[in-house]
Short mmCIF file of C-alpha atoms in Angstrom, two decimals:
data_model
loop_
_atom_site.label_atom_id
_atom_site.label_comp_id
_atom_site.label_asym_id
_atom_site.label_seq_id
_atom_site.Cartn_x
_atom_site.Cartn_y
_atom_site.Cartn_z
CA UNK A 175 87.62 114.39 70.32
CA UNK A 176 90.34 115.50 71.54
CA UNK A 177 92.97 112.47 72.85
CA UNK A 178 96.54 111.71 73.77
CA UNK A 179 97.71 109.66 71.22
CA UNK A 180 101.65 107.76 72.18
CA UNK A 181 104.83 108.92 71.70
CA UNK A 182 107.90 108.37 70.60
CA UNK A 183 109.93 109.03 74.13
CA UNK A 184 107.10 108.50 76.83
CA UNK A 185 109.71 109.74 79.53
CA UNK A 186 113.28 109.90 79.71
CA UNK A 187 116.02 109.34 82.58
CA UNK A 188 118.59 111.85 83.78
CA UNK A 189 121.65 112.12 86.38
CA UNK A 190 122.52 115.58 86.63
CA UNK A 191 125.62 115.44 84.79
CA UNK A 192 123.73 115.53 81.74
CA UNK A 193 121.99 117.86 80.03
CA UNK A 194 118.14 118.12 80.28
CA UNK A 195 115.73 118.19 77.38
CA UNK A 196 113.54 121.41 77.40
CA UNK A 197 110.55 120.31 75.24
CA UNK A 198 108.74 117.24 74.36
CA UNK A 199 105.79 117.48 71.86
CA UNK A 200 102.37 116.45 72.95
CA UNK A 201 100.52 114.93 69.63
CA UNK A 202 97.21 115.66 68.90
CA UNK A 203 94.77 113.81 66.64
CA UNK A 204 90.84 114.87 66.36
CA UNK A 205 88.74 111.99 68.38
CA UNK A 206 102.80 85.38 102.94
CA UNK A 207 102.22 85.00 105.32
CA UNK A 208 104.71 81.85 106.33
CA UNK A 209 102.62 78.94 105.36
CA UNK A 210 102.27 80.62 101.39
CA UNK A 211 102.95 78.68 98.19
CA UNK A 212 102.99 79.27 94.81
CA UNK A 213 102.52 76.56 91.47
CA UNK A 214 103.93 76.74 88.87
CA UNK A 215 106.06 79.73 88.75
CA UNK A 216 107.29 82.20 91.72
CA UNK A 217 107.25 84.94 88.90
CA UNK A 218 103.73 86.30 87.75
CA UNK A 219 102.22 89.33 85.79
CA UNK A 220 98.45 90.20 85.26
CA UNK A 221 97.06 93.27 83.32
CA UNK A 222 96.01 96.17 85.03
CA UNK A 223 92.55 97.84 83.62
CA UNK A 224 91.29 101.44 84.15
CA UNK A 225 88.66 101.60 86.63
CA UNK A 226 87.34 103.33 83.21
CA UNK A 227 86.66 99.98 81.27
CA UNK A 228 84.03 99.38 84.24
CA UNK A 229 82.41 102.67 83.27
CA UNK A 230 78.75 103.47 80.82
CA UNK A 231 80.45 107.09 80.23
CA UNK A 232 81.53 107.77 76.54
CA UNK A 233 83.32 111.19 76.49
CA UNK A 234 85.78 112.80 78.62
CA UNK A 235 83.80 115.54 80.19
CA UNK A 236 82.37 112.83 82.96
CA UNK A 237 85.00 110.90 82.80
CA UNK A 238 86.95 113.76 84.27
CA UNK A 239 84.11 114.95 86.43
CA UNK A 240 83.90 111.39 88.26
CA UNK A 241 87.84 110.57 87.88
CA UNK A 242 88.27 114.12 90.41
CA UNK A 243 85.44 113.82 92.30
CA UNK A 244 87.07 110.34 93.44
CA UNK A 245 90.21 112.17 93.18
CA UNK A 246 89.67 114.37 95.44
CA UNK A 247 88.26 112.07 97.82
CA UNK A 248 91.33 110.10 98.47
CA UNK A 249 93.00 113.12 98.80
CA UNK A 250 91.24 114.63 101.48
CA UNK A 251 91.47 111.12 103.74
CA UNK A 252 95.38 110.62 103.00
CA UNK A 253 95.68 114.62 104.16
CA UNK A 254 93.76 113.89 107.03
CA UNK A 255 95.09 110.69 108.42
CA UNK A 256 98.86 111.07 108.06
CA UNK A 257 98.52 114.06 110.01
CA UNK A 258 96.47 112.46 112.55
CA UNK A 259 98.79 111.24 116.09
CA UNK A 260 101.56 108.67 115.55
CA UNK A 261 99.35 105.77 118.04
CA UNK A 262 96.24 105.87 115.21
CA UNK A 263 98.06 103.36 113.62
CA UNK A 264 98.45 101.57 115.51
CA UNK A 265 95.80 99.15 114.39
CA UNK A 266 96.95 96.05 112.14
CA UNK A 267 95.14 95.84 108.70
CA UNK A 268 92.66 92.93 110.13
CA UNK A 269 92.62 95.56 112.94
CA UNK A 270 88.72 97.20 113.84
CA UNK A 271 88.41 100.65 112.49
CA UNK A 272 91.91 100.04 110.34
CA UNK A 273 91.55 103.10 107.64
CA UNK A 274 93.65 102.11 103.79
CA UNK A 275 95.31 104.55 101.59
CA UNK A 276 91.57 104.22 99.58
CA UNK A 277 89.70 107.27 100.79
CA UNK A 278 86.68 106.47 98.39
CA UNK A 279 85.60 102.31 97.39
CA UNK A 280 85.70 103.27 93.44
CA UNK A 281 89.53 103.40 93.17
CA UNK A 282 92.22 103.75 89.93
CA UNK A 283 92.78 100.08 88.36
CA UNK A 284 91.16 96.62 88.58
CA UNK A 285 93.63 93.35 88.19
CA UNK A 286 91.61 89.61 86.68
CA UNK A 287 92.03 87.43 90.25
CA UNK A 288 91.33 83.83 90.43
CA UNK A 289 89.48 82.90 93.96
CA UNK A 290 89.11 79.82 95.50
CA UNK A 291 89.42 76.34 94.22
CA UNK A 292 88.21 76.32 91.89
CA UNK A 293 89.29 79.67 90.87
CA UNK A 294 86.42 81.78 90.81
CA UNK A 295 87.83 84.76 88.86
CA UNK A 296 86.76 88.35 90.13
CA UNK A 297 88.44 92.16 89.48
CA UNK A 298 90.20 93.60 92.29
CA UNK A 299 91.48 97.03 92.98
CA UNK A 300 95.05 97.43 93.56
CA UNK A 301 95.54 99.71 96.05
CA UNK A 302 99.31 100.53 96.87
CA UNK A 303 98.57 102.18 99.83
CA UNK A 304 97.04 99.24 102.00
CA UNK A 305 97.25 95.88 103.41
CA UNK A 306 94.30 94.66 103.19
CA UNK A 307 92.95 92.52 101.53
CA UNK A 308 89.22 91.46 100.75
CA UNK A 309 86.16 90.52 98.61
CA UNK A 310 82.84 90.76 99.16
CA UNK A 311 81.64 86.77 99.55
CA UNK A 312 77.95 84.64 100.54
CA UNK A 313 76.03 84.98 102.63
CA UNK A 314 76.42 88.45 102.04
CA UNK A 315 73.61 90.74 104.58
CA UNK A 316 74.58 93.94 102.80
CA UNK A 317 76.45 93.95 99.42
CA UNK A 318 76.96 96.61 96.73
CA UNK A 319 76.53 95.47 92.58
CA UNK A 320 79.83 93.87 91.51
CA UNK A 321 80.63 92.84 87.93
CA UNK A 322 80.90 88.83 88.78
CA UNK A 323 79.15 87.09 90.58
CA UNK A 324 79.72 87.05 94.98
CA UNK A 325 82.07 84.66 95.63
CA UNK A 326 81.08 81.70 97.79
CA UNK A 327 83.49 80.89 100.41
CA UNK A 328 81.00 77.38 101.07
CA UNK A 329 81.89 76.32 97.04
CA UNK A 330 85.69 76.43 97.89
CA UNK A 331 87.63 73.46 98.77
CA UNK A 332 90.53 75.72 99.89
CA UNK A 333 88.58 78.06 102.26
CA UNK A 334 89.65 77.78 105.68
CA UNK A 335 88.26 79.65 108.45
CA UNK A 336 91.42 81.37 111.14
CA UNK A 337 92.22 79.41 113.86
CA UNK A 338 94.49 81.22 117.18
CA UNK A 339 97.14 79.74 116.10
CA UNK A 340 97.00 81.12 112.74
CA UNK A 341 99.79 83.58 112.79
CA UNK A 342 97.86 86.05 111.01
CA UNK A 343 95.48 86.22 114.34
CA UNK A 344 98.93 87.14 116.41
CA UNK A 345 98.47 90.66 113.70
CA UNK A 346 95.63 91.37 114.62
CA UNK A 347 94.59 92.39 118.28
CA UNK A 348 91.53 91.67 120.66
CA UNK A 349 90.89 88.49 119.07
CA UNK A 350 90.45 86.90 122.61
CA UNK A 351 91.73 83.21 121.63
CA UNK A 352 91.62 79.65 123.81
CA UNK A 353 92.58 77.28 122.55
CA UNK A 354 95.15 77.36 119.34
CA UNK A 355 92.42 75.17 117.81
CA UNK A 356 89.56 77.18 118.59
CA UNK A 357 88.26 79.37 115.90
CA UNK A 358 89.54 82.93 116.07
CA UNK A 359 86.48 84.40 114.87
CA UNK A 360 87.63 88.02 114.33
CA UNK A 361 85.33 90.00 112.59
CA UNK A 362 87.18 92.48 110.74
CA UNK A 363 85.84 95.98 109.26
CA UNK A 364 87.74 97.94 106.08
CA UNK A 365 86.47 101.76 106.81
CA UNK A 366 87.17 104.57 104.49
CA UNK A 367 86.16 108.40 104.75
CA UNK A 368 83.69 108.86 101.90
CA UNK A 369 81.27 106.57 104.44
CA UNK A 370 82.03 102.88 101.96
CA UNK A 371 83.05 99.73 104.79
CA UNK A 372 83.89 96.02 104.47
CA UNK A 373 82.98 94.01 107.65
CA UNK A 374 83.71 89.81 107.74
CA UNK A 375 85.35 87.74 109.14
CA UNK A 376 89.66 86.72 108.33
CA UNK A 377 89.79 83.89 106.65
CA UNK A 378 93.03 81.34 104.93
CA UNK A 379 92.63 81.24 100.26
CA UNK A 380 94.02 80.36 97.39
CA UNK A 381 94.49 83.37 94.79
CA UNK A 382 95.22 82.44 91.14
CA UNK A 383 96.73 84.47 88.68
CA UNK A 384 96.95 83.67 85.27
CA UNK A 385 98.51 79.78 86.25
CA UNK A 386 99.91 80.60 89.35
CA UNK A 387 98.37 80.00 92.10
CA UNK A 388 99.01 81.21 95.85
CA UNK A 389 97.86 79.58 99.01
CA UNK A 390 97.10 80.36 102.34
CA UNK A 391 96.61 83.75 101.59
CA UNK A 392 95.53 85.95 104.86
CA UNK A 393 91.73 87.44 103.45
CA UNK A 394 89.14 89.54 104.77
CA UNK A 395 85.37 87.14 103.95
CA UNK A 396 83.68 90.05 103.73
CA UNK A 397 79.35 89.69 104.76
CA UNK A 398 79.24 93.19 104.56
CA UNK A 399 79.50 96.15 102.77
CA UNK A 400 78.32 99.49 101.40
CA UNK A 401 79.98 101.87 99.13
CA UNK A 402 80.63 102.61 95.25
CA UNK A 403 83.24 99.96 94.05
CA UNK A 404 82.52 100.36 90.46
CA UNK A 405 81.87 96.55 89.07
CA UNK A 406 85.35 95.59 92.00
CA UNK A 407 84.36 92.53 94.38
CA UNK A 408 86.88 93.84 96.23
CA UNK A 409 90.84 95.24 97.23
CA UNK A 410 94.14 93.51 96.76
CA UNK A 411 96.47 96.17 99.20
CA UNK A 412 100.80 95.77 97.79
CA UNK A 413 101.71 98.26 101.31
CA UNK A 414 104.66 98.33 103.33
CA UNK A 415 102.79 95.82 106.14
CA UNK A 416 102.68 92.77 107.43
CA UNK A 417 99.59 91.50 105.72
CA UNK A 418 99.50 93.04 102.56
CA UNK A 419 100.25 90.30 99.53
CA UNK A 420 103.37 91.15 99.34
CA UNK A 421 104.49 90.31 102.58
CA UNK A 422 102.24 87.25 102.83
CA UNK A 423 104.00 85.25 99.22
CA UNK A 424 107.76 86.25 101.80
CA UNK A 425 110.49 84.66 99.36
CA UNK A 426 108.31 83.47 96.39
CA UNK A 427 108.70 87.06 95.08
CA UNK A 428 111.55 88.24 95.75
CA UNK A 429 109.87 91.07 97.80
CA UNK A 430 109.33 92.67 94.38
CA UNK A 431 106.90 93.61 92.35
CA UNK A 432 106.20 96.17 89.58
CA UNK A 433 103.61 97.79 87.30
CA UNK A 434 102.76 99.98 84.22
CA UNK A 435 99.43 101.37 84.20
CA UNK A 436 98.88 102.27 81.05
CA UNK A 437 98.51 105.44 79.39
CA UNK A 438 95.18 107.12 77.86
CA UNK A 439 94.85 106.70 74.45
CA UNK A 440 97.53 104.18 74.36
CA UNK A 441 97.19 100.96 71.73
CA UNK A 442 97.71 98.85 74.66
CA UNK A 443 94.16 98.06 76.29
CA UNK A 444 96.01 97.31 80.17
CA UNK A 445 98.75 97.40 82.18
CA UNK A 446 100.53 94.57 84.01
CA UNK A 447 101.36 93.83 87.28
CA UNK A 448 104.36 92.01 87.97
CA UNK A 449 105.36 89.47 91.10
CA UNK A 450 108.86 87.72 91.32
CA UNK A 451 112.49 89.79 90.92
CA UNK A 452 112.96 87.87 87.45
CA UNK A 453 110.61 89.79 85.05
CA UNK A 454 110.10 92.40 87.63
CA UNK A 455 112.94 93.79 88.04
CA UNK A 456 114.12 95.85 84.59
CA UNK A 457 117.63 96.20 83.29
CA UNK A 458 118.71 100.24 82.88
CA UNK A 459 116.03 100.93 85.59
CA UNK A 460 117.34 104.13 88.12
CA UNK A 461 116.31 103.52 90.85
CA UNK A 462 115.79 105.68 94.29
CA UNK A 463 115.83 105.05 97.82
CA UNK A 464 112.00 103.92 99.79
CA UNK A 465 111.99 105.85 102.99
CA UNK A 466 109.84 104.35 106.21
CA UNK A 467 107.68 107.00 107.96
CA UNK A 468 106.30 105.21 111.19
CA UNK A 469 103.49 106.95 111.11
CA UNK A 470 101.97 105.68 107.77
CA UNK A 471 104.28 102.43 107.88
CA UNK A 472 101.49 100.99 104.25
CA UNK A 473 102.58 103.64 102.12
CA UNK A 474 105.60 104.23 100.43
CA UNK A 475 107.61 107.68 100.63
CA UNK A 476 110.46 108.74 98.05
CA UNK A 477 113.26 111.45 98.77
CA UNK A 478 112.15 114.45 96.24
CA UNK A 479 114.59 117.26 95.86
CA UNK A 480 113.12 119.43 93.74
CA UNK A 481 111.31 119.96 90.46
CA UNK A 482 112.64 121.33 86.76
CA UNK A 483 110.87 122.95 83.78
CA UNK A 484 112.09 122.74 80.79
CA UNK A 485 115.30 121.90 81.49
CA UNK A 486 116.49 124.31 83.95
CA UNK A 487 115.87 123.92 87.76
CA UNK A 488 113.24 125.88 89.91
CA UNK A 489 114.17 128.04 93.06
CA UNK A 490 112.75 125.48 95.38
CA UNK A 491 113.92 124.93 98.94
CA UNK A 492 114.77 121.08 99.05
CA UNK A 493 113.38 120.40 102.69
CA UNK A 494 110.09 122.18 100.91
CA UNK A 495 109.87 117.96 100.42
CA UNK A 496 111.46 115.94 103.05
CA UNK A 497 110.10 113.17 105.58
CA UNK A 498 110.35 115.37 108.94
CA UNK A 499 111.54 112.71 112.06
CA UNK A 500 108.32 112.73 112.70
CA UNK A 501 106.64 111.02 109.73
CA UNK A 502 105.00 114.42 108.53
CA UNK A 503 105.50 116.28 105.04
CA UNK A 504 107.28 113.94 102.52
CA UNK A 505 106.03 112.81 99.05
CA UNK A 506 103.90 109.09 98.58
CA UNK A 507 104.11 107.11 95.42
CA UNK A 508 100.28 106.66 95.11
CA UNK A 509 98.30 103.86 93.48
CA UNK A 510 94.77 105.16 93.74
CA UNK A 511 95.60 108.94 93.61
CA UNK A 512 94.81 110.68 90.14
CA UNK A 513 96.91 113.71 90.64
CA UNK A 514 100.00 114.91 91.61
CA UNK A 515 99.96 117.47 95.09
CA UNK A 516 102.33 119.36 95.80
CA UNK A 517 102.76 122.11 98.68
CA UNK A 518 101.21 125.25 97.91
CA UNK A 519 104.35 127.11 97.13
CA UNK A 520 105.67 124.10 95.31
CA UNK A 521 103.53 124.00 93.55
CA UNK A 522 102.78 127.53 92.55
CA UNK A 523 106.58 128.13 91.70
CA UNK A 524 105.72 125.37 89.70
CA UNK A 525 102.65 126.29 87.47
CA UNK A 526 104.33 129.45 87.33
CA UNK A 527 107.76 127.55 85.36
CA UNK A 528 105.51 126.02 83.30
CA UNK A 529 103.27 128.69 82.21
CA UNK A 530 106.13 131.37 81.65
CA UNK A 531 107.96 128.16 79.27
CA UNK A 532 104.81 127.49 77.42
CA UNK A 533 105.52 130.66 75.02
CA UNK A 534 102.56 130.82 72.29
CA UNK A 535 99.87 128.21 73.82
CA UNK A 536 97.03 129.22 73.76
CA UNK A 537 95.06 130.26 77.47
CA UNK A 538 91.84 130.00 78.61
CA UNK A 539 89.95 129.46 81.65
CA UNK A 540 90.35 126.49 84.54
CA UNK A 541 88.37 123.49 85.17
CA UNK A 542 87.62 122.36 88.96
CA UNK A 543 90.60 121.43 90.56
CA UNK A 544 92.65 122.53 87.22
CA UNK A 545 93.78 126.51 87.37
CA UNK A 546 96.12 126.76 84.57
CA UNK A 547 94.71 125.32 81.10
CA UNK A 548 94.74 125.44 77.23
CA UNK A 549 92.64 125.38 74.66
CA UNK A 550 93.76 122.96 72.48
CA UNK A 551 90.86 123.18 69.33
CA UNK A 552 91.67 122.47 66.63
CA UNK A 553 95.79 121.80 66.90
CA UNK A 554 97.30 118.43 65.25
CA UNK A 555 100.33 119.09 68.16
CA UNK A 556 102.35 121.46 70.33
CA UNK A 557 105.66 122.02 71.87
CA UNK A 558 105.58 122.07 75.66
CA UNK A 559 107.63 122.29 78.10
CA UNK A 560 109.47 119.79 79.63
CA UNK A 561 108.55 119.61 83.58
CA UNK A 562 111.06 116.98 85.36
CA UNK A 563 111.22 114.98 89.00
CA UNK A 564 114.69 115.59 91.16
CA UNK A 565 115.04 112.45 92.90
CA UNK A 566 117.63 111.94 96.27
CA UNK A 567 121.33 110.29 94.90
CA UNK A 568 120.88 112.27 91.78
CA UNK A 569 118.12 110.50 89.20
CA UNK A 570 115.96 113.24 87.54
CA UNK A 571 112.48 111.68 85.99
CA UNK A 572 111.57 113.38 82.75
CA UNK A 573 107.66 113.44 82.25
CA UNK A 574 106.31 113.29 78.73
CA UNK A 575 103.98 115.90 77.75
CA UNK A 576 100.88 113.36 78.32
CA UNK A 577 101.65 112.42 81.59
CA UNK A 578 100.66 116.29 83.03
CA UNK A 579 98.72 117.26 80.05
CA UNK A 580 95.59 116.24 79.93
CA UNK A 581 92.52 116.47 78.50
CA UNK A 582 89.50 117.46 80.39
CA UNK A 583 86.69 117.70 78.74
CA UNK A 584 85.17 117.49 74.38
CA UNK A 585 86.54 120.25 73.20
CA UNK A 586 89.90 120.49 72.76
CA UNK A 587 90.62 121.98 76.52
CA UNK A 588 93.95 120.26 78.16
CA UNK A 589 94.88 121.11 82.16
CA UNK A 590 98.34 120.93 84.10
CA UNK A 591 97.56 117.92 85.70
CA UNK A 592 99.39 119.11 88.93
CA UNK A 593 97.58 120.12 92.01
CA UNK A 594 98.18 121.96 95.90
CA UNK A 595 98.71 120.00 99.02
CA UNK A 596 95.90 120.82 101.77
CA UNK A 597 98.30 120.17 104.10
CA UNK A 598 102.44 119.42 103.73
CA UNK A 599 102.42 116.18 101.95
CA UNK A 600 103.54 115.50 98.69
CA UNK A 601 101.32 112.38 96.25
CA UNK A 602 103.24 111.61 93.03
CA UNK A 603 99.97 109.79 91.05
CA UNK A 604 99.32 107.89 89.07
CA UNK A 605 99.41 110.64 86.15
CA UNK A 606 102.57 111.35 86.58
CA UNK A 607 102.92 107.79 87.10
CA UNK A 608 101.40 105.89 83.60
CA UNK A 609 103.00 103.98 80.48
CA UNK A 610 106.38 104.29 83.07
CA UNK A 611 107.64 100.67 84.06
CA UNK A 612 107.66 101.03 87.55
CA UNK A 613 109.40 98.41 91.09
CA UNK A 614 109.31 98.33 94.05
CA UNK A 615 111.93 96.38 95.51
CA UNK A 616 110.83 96.85 98.62
CA UNK A 617 113.52 93.64 100.53
CA UNK A 618 116.11 96.19 99.25
CA UNK A 619 114.63 99.69 100.45
CA UNK A 620 114.41 101.08 96.78
CA UNK A 621 112.00 101.82 93.59
CA UNK A 622 112.54 102.21 90.22
CA UNK A 623 112.04 103.49 86.98
CA UNK A 624 112.31 101.31 84.29
CA UNK A 625 112.83 102.24 80.22
CA UNK A 626 109.85 100.05 79.67
CA UNK A 627 106.94 101.17 78.90
CA UNK A 628 103.56 100.88 78.50
#
């Protein structure tokens, strides 16, 4: 079985005044709401696990097929939802019929979180495109199978129902509250385009990350849940909205979180997720401004100006990636999408430029959503042209080979891991983010690409 190994220089961060690397080496082997309190420390980290940790599949072919199935569903959902009229997004995260960034119940990356007092560990999907925090709870009228025992709020000393006097209730529309001491009693519903959903009540609970406990976190306690969530108990929303986990932390984390998604085939079994400015902001990072889209306020948009192959910028109009004044188009950074999607013209130009520069690589037929694949069976290493993102303010991110040529079977087939978008929306997927320390300084409105790798 062919698979990737870590490269010596996983990525290169340059400015437009520097000469870009033209080729890289692909090495192969033979196979808070305001009342939140944080105890112990204000900067804390925890490992991130890929969904393959929960999979019974032992070969690239089945793993690839599952990943593309999830990916296509999510992209279809994002493309649909980000093209809806603006008033479609007036519902808050715990409102009725909320649609998060997660279109397929499974998700891609998980973290281990202690829920309640005493803490009972659960796997939660991390989603940078959602503000929802929820998990399955007893009594469970309808629940799917998960890796751990379903959380029972009656056994937690820190679980409390949300009252009408709570700020959480005022973030939710249609609660029909009476006195301030009355239970909010609001039934939340989170739905996904594939038919998955979670329904339950809003409550406050303590979440524990390693030795750090965060109290008073607004969560959804799901009593009716359905979907292919692959072992996870629920979801931790990290989006740019009022009820995301980062927002609820308030000043405790300085408005900063950072993650590094472990590369496929690396020696590290897990990546890392860090909350807090002290450890979360890497020295030497290159920073790109975040863009806010009122049409999709939970998502993190970035300003992309162009693309490059082999150190040469491609002839693309800069407005191809522009976020319009009415909220259409633009470039979203997303942990839940695997393969980067680009507008058709941008994708075609990038693909053709790569093919032209990849002289001598043996082509083979396309696989699934990929139309550009290579037969690398029997090779120990190959020299391939680099691929670069040109961001605003002069920042350039040049990817290693492993972040754009990926194995799709056990026979040495590697494919160019980009695909056309069904709309003008571009999505920077997690394959292109792997192995890079990415920091969201939401308080100051920047995303940083750091030199540290995992």
